[in-house]
Tab-separated table of C-alpha atoms in Angstrom:
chain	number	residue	atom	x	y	z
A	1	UNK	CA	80.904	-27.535	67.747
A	2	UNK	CA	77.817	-29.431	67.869
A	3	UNK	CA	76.663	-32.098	65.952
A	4	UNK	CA	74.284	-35.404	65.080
A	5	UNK	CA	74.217	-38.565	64.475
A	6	UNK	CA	70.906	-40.508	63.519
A	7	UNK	CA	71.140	-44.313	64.188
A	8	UNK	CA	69.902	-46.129	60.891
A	9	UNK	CA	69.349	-44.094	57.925
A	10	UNK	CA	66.347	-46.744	56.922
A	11	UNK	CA	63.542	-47.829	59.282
A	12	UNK	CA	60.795	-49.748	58.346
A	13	UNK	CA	58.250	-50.943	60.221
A	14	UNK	CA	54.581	-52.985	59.819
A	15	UNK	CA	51.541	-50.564	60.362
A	16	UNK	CA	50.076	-50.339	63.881
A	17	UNK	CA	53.452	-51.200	65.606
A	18	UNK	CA	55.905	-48.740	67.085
A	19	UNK	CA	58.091	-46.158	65.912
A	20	UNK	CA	61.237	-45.359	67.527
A	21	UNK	CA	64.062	-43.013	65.347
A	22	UNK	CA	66.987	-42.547	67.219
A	23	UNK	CA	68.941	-38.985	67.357
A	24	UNK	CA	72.168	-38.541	69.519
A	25	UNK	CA	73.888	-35.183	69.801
A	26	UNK	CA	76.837	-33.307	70.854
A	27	UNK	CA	76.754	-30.227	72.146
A	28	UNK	CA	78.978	-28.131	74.982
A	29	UNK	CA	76.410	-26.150	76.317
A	30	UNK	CA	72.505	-26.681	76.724
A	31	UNK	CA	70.659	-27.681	73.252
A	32	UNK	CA	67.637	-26.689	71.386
A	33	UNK	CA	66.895	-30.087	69.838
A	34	UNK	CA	64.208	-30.331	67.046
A	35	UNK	CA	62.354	-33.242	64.794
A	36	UNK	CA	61.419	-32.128	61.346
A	37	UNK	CA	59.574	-34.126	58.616
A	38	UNK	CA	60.327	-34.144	54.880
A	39	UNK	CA	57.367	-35.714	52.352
A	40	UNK	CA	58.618	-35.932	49.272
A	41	UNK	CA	59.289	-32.488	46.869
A	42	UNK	CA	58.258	-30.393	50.393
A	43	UNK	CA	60.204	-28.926	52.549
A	44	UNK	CA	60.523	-29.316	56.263
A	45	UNK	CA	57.388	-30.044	58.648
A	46	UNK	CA	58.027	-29.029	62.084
A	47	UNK	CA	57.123	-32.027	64.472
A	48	UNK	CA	58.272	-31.046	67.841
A	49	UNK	CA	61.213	-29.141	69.733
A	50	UNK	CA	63.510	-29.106	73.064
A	51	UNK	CA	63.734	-26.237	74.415
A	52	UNK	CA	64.738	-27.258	77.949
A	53	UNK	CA	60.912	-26.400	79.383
A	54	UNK	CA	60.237	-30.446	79.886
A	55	UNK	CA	62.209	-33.298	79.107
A	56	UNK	CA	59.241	-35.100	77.387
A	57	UNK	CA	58.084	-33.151	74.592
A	58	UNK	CA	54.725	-34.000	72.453
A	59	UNK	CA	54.346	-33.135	68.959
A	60	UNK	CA	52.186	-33.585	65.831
A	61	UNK	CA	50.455	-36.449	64.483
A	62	UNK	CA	51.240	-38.160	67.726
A	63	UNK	CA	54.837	-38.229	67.828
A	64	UNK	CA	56.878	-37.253	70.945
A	65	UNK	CA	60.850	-36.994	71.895
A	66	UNK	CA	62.594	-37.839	75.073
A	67	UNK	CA	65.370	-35.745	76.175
A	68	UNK	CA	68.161	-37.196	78.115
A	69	UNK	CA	70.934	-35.558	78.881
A	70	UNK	CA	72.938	-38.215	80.698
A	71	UNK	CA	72.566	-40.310	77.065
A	72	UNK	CA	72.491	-37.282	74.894
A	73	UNK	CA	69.948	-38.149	72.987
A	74	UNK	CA	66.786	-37.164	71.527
A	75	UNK	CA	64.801	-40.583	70.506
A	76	UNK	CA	61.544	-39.527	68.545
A	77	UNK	CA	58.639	-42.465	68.995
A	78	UNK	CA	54.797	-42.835	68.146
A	79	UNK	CA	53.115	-45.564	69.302
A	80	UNK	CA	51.565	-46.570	66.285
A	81	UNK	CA	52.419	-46.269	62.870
A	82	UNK	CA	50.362	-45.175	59.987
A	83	UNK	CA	50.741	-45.482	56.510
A	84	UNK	CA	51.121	-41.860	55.848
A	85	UNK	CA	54.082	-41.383	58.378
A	86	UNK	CA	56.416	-43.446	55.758
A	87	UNK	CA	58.647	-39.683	54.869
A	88	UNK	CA	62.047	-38.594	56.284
A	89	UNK	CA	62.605	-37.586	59.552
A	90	UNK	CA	65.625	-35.640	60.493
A	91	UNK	CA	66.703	-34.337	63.494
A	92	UNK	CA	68.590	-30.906	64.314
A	93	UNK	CA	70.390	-29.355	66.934
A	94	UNK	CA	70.739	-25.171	67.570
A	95	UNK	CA	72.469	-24.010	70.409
A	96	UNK	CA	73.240	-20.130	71.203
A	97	UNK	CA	70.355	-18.326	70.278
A	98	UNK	CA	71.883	-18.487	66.765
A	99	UNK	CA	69.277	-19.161	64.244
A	100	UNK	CA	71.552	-22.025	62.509
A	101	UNK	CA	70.501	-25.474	62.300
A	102	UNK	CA	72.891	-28.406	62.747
A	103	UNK	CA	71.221	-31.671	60.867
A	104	UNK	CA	71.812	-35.186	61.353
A	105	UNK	CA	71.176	-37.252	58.269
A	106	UNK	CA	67.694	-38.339	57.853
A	107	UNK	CA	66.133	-41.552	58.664
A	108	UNK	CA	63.489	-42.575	55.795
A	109	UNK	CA	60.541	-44.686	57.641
A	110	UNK	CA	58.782	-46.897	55.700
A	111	UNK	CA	55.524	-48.620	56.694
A	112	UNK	CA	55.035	-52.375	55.995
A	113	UNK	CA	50.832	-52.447	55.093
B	1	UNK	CA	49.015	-16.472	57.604
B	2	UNK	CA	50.338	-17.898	54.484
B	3	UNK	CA	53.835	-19.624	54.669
B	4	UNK	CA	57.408	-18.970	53.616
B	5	UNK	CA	57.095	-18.786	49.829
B	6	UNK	CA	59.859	-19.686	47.413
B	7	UNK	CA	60.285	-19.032	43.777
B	8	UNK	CA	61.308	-20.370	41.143
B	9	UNK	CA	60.408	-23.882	42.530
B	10	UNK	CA	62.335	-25.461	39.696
B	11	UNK	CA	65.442	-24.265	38.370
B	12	UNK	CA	67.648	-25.807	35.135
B	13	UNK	CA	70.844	-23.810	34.350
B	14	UNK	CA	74.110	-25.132	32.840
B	15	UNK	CA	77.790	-24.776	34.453
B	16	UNK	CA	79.211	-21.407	34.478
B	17	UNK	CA	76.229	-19.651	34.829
B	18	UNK	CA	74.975	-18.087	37.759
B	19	UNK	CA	71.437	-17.446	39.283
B	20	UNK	CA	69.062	-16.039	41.618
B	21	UNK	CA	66.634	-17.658	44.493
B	22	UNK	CA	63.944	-15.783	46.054
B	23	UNK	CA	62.253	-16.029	49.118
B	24	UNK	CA	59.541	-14.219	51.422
B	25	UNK	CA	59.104	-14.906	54.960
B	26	UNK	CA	56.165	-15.860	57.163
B	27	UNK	CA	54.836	-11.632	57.643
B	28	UNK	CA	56.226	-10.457	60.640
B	29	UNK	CA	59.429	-12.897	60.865
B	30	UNK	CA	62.818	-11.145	60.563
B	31	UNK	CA	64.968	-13.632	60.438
B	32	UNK	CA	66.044	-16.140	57.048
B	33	UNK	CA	68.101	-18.566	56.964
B	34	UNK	CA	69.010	-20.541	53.982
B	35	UNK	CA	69.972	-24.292	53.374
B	36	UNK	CA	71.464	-26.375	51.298
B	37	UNK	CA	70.028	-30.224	50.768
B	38	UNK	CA	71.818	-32.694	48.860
B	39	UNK	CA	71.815	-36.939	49.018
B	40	UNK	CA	75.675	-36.887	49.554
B	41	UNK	CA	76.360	-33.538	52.074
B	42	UNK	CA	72.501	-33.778	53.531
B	43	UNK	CA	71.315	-30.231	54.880
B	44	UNK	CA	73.577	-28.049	55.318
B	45	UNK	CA	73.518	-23.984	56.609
B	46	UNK	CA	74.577	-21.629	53.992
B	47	UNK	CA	73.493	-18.403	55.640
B	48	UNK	CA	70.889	-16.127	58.102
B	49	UNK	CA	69.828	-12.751	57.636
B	50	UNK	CA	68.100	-10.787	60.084
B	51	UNK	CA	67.451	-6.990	59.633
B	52	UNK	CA	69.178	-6.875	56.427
B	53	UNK	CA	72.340	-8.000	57.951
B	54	UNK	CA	74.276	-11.695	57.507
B	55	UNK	CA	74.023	-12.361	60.968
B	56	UNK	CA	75.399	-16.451	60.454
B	57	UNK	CA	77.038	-17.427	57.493
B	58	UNK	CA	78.325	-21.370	57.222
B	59	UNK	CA	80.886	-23.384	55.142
B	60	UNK	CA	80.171	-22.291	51.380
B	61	UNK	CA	82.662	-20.433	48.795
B	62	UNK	CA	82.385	-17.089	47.952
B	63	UNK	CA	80.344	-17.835	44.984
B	64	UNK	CA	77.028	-18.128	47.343
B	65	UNK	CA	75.658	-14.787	48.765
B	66	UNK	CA	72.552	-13.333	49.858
B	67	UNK	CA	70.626	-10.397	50.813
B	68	UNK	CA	67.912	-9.108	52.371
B	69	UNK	CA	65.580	-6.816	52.171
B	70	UNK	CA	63.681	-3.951	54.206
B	71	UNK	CA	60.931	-6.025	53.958
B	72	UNK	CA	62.686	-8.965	55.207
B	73	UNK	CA	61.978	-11.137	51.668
B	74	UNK	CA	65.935	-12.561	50.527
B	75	UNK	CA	67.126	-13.637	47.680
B	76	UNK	CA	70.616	-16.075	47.284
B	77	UNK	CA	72.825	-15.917	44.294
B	78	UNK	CA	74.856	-18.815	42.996
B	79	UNK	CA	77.809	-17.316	40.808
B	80	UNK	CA	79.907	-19.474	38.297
B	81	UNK	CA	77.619	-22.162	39.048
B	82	UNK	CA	79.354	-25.997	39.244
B	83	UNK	CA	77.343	-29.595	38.792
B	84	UNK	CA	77.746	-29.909	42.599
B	85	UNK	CA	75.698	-27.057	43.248
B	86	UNK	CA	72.731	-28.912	41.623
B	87	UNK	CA	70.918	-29.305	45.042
B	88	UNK	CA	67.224	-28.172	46.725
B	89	UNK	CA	67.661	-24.892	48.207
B	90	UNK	CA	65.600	-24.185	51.566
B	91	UNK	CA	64.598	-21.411	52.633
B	92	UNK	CA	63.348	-20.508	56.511
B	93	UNK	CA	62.110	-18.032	58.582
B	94	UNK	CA	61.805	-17.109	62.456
B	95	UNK	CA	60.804	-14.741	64.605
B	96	UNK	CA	64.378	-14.592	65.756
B	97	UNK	CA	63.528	-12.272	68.420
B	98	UNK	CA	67.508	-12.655	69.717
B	99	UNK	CA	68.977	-14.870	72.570
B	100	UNK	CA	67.209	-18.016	71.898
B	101	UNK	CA	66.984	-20.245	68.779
B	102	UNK	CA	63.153	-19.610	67.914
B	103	UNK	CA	61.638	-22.204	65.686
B	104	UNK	CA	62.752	-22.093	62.034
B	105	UNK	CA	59.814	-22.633	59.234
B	106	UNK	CA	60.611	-24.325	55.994
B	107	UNK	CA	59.428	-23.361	52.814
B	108	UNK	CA	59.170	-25.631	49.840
B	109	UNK	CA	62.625	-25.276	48.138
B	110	UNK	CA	64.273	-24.695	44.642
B	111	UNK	CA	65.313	-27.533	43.101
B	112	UNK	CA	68.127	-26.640	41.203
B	113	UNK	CA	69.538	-28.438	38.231
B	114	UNK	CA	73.180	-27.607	37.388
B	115	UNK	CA	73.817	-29.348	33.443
């Protein structure tokens, strides 16, 4: 069965310096990896996905993942950091064409002005 | 095209009683899955309907169900409802166009309150 495991369920880093949220899976067979973003009282935000097409993925609000297979992981970064990325990010894993969503357990940013 | 819609978006019942979550897709998805989010468990799958059919369920009791509809809106009961069920429910919907995980879109959620 798959699963995930977010490194560090608290981040917090000083505006203008990088972002880096780690996500490692597990997972017998190829993944569909995704970032989502919860501000508080919504729901999910899609950020970006893994869908084996390129190992470098780009997503909203200038946020991108690295897939590497040989680490199995799934690191989400931004260069900068902004005041209104401070939310929770949470990666998932899918795997099978099934339309189920395996979720690791958040990692709440929060940005130091 | 609007987004997956979910009503009530506040919910306050007391233990024993049961009750009913609604949600409508993005138009023209098929498939709805449901979650569970809670600061102990985190998100976790409930259950995914496509066509009007349970096509995934996960690792709930009995006392959750769902259903969908012809026009691909769905609706979960709670039954018998517990203090541990208090919880935002999450609702999402896909294209789901079979043999590849197609991107799930959240709605807002229920926050339910179990007294």
């Amino acid at each position: 069965a798959q699963s995930v495991t977010q490194l560090g369920s608290h981040v917090s880093v000083s505006e203008g310096a990088l972002v880096l949220l780690r996500c490692n899976y597990s997972s017998s067979v190829p993944p569909y990896l995704f970032w989502y973003v919860q501000y508080p009282n919504q729901g999910l935000q899609l950020l970006l996905k893994y869908t084996s097409a390129a190992t470098l993925v780009k997503g909203i609000n200038g946020f991108e993942a690295e897939f590497k297979k040989s680490e199995t992981s799934f690191h989400l970064t931004k260069p900068s950091a902004h005041m209104s990325d401070a939310a929770e990010y949470f990666c998932a894993v899918s795997v099978g064409g099934a339309q189920k969503l395996v979720f690791g357990q958040g990692t709440r940013l929060t940005i130091n002005p | 095209k609007a987004g997956v819609t979910q009503t009530p978006r506040y919910l306050i019942k007391t233990r024993g009683q049961q009750v009913t979550l609604s949600c409508s897709p993005i138009s023209g998805h098929r498939s709805v899955s449901w979650y569970q989010q809670t600061p102990g468990q985190g998100l976790q799958f409930l259950f995914e309907y496509f066509s009007e059919t349970q096509r995934n369920k996960g690792n709930f009791p009995g006392r959750f169900s769902g259903r969908q509809f012809s026009n691909s809106r769905s609706e979960m009961n709670v039954s018998t409802l517990e203090l541990g069920d208090s919880a935002l429910y999450l609702c999402a919907s896909s294209t789901s166009s079979g043999g590849r995980t197609d991107t799930q879109y959240f709605g807002p959620g229920t926050r339910l309150t179990v007294l």
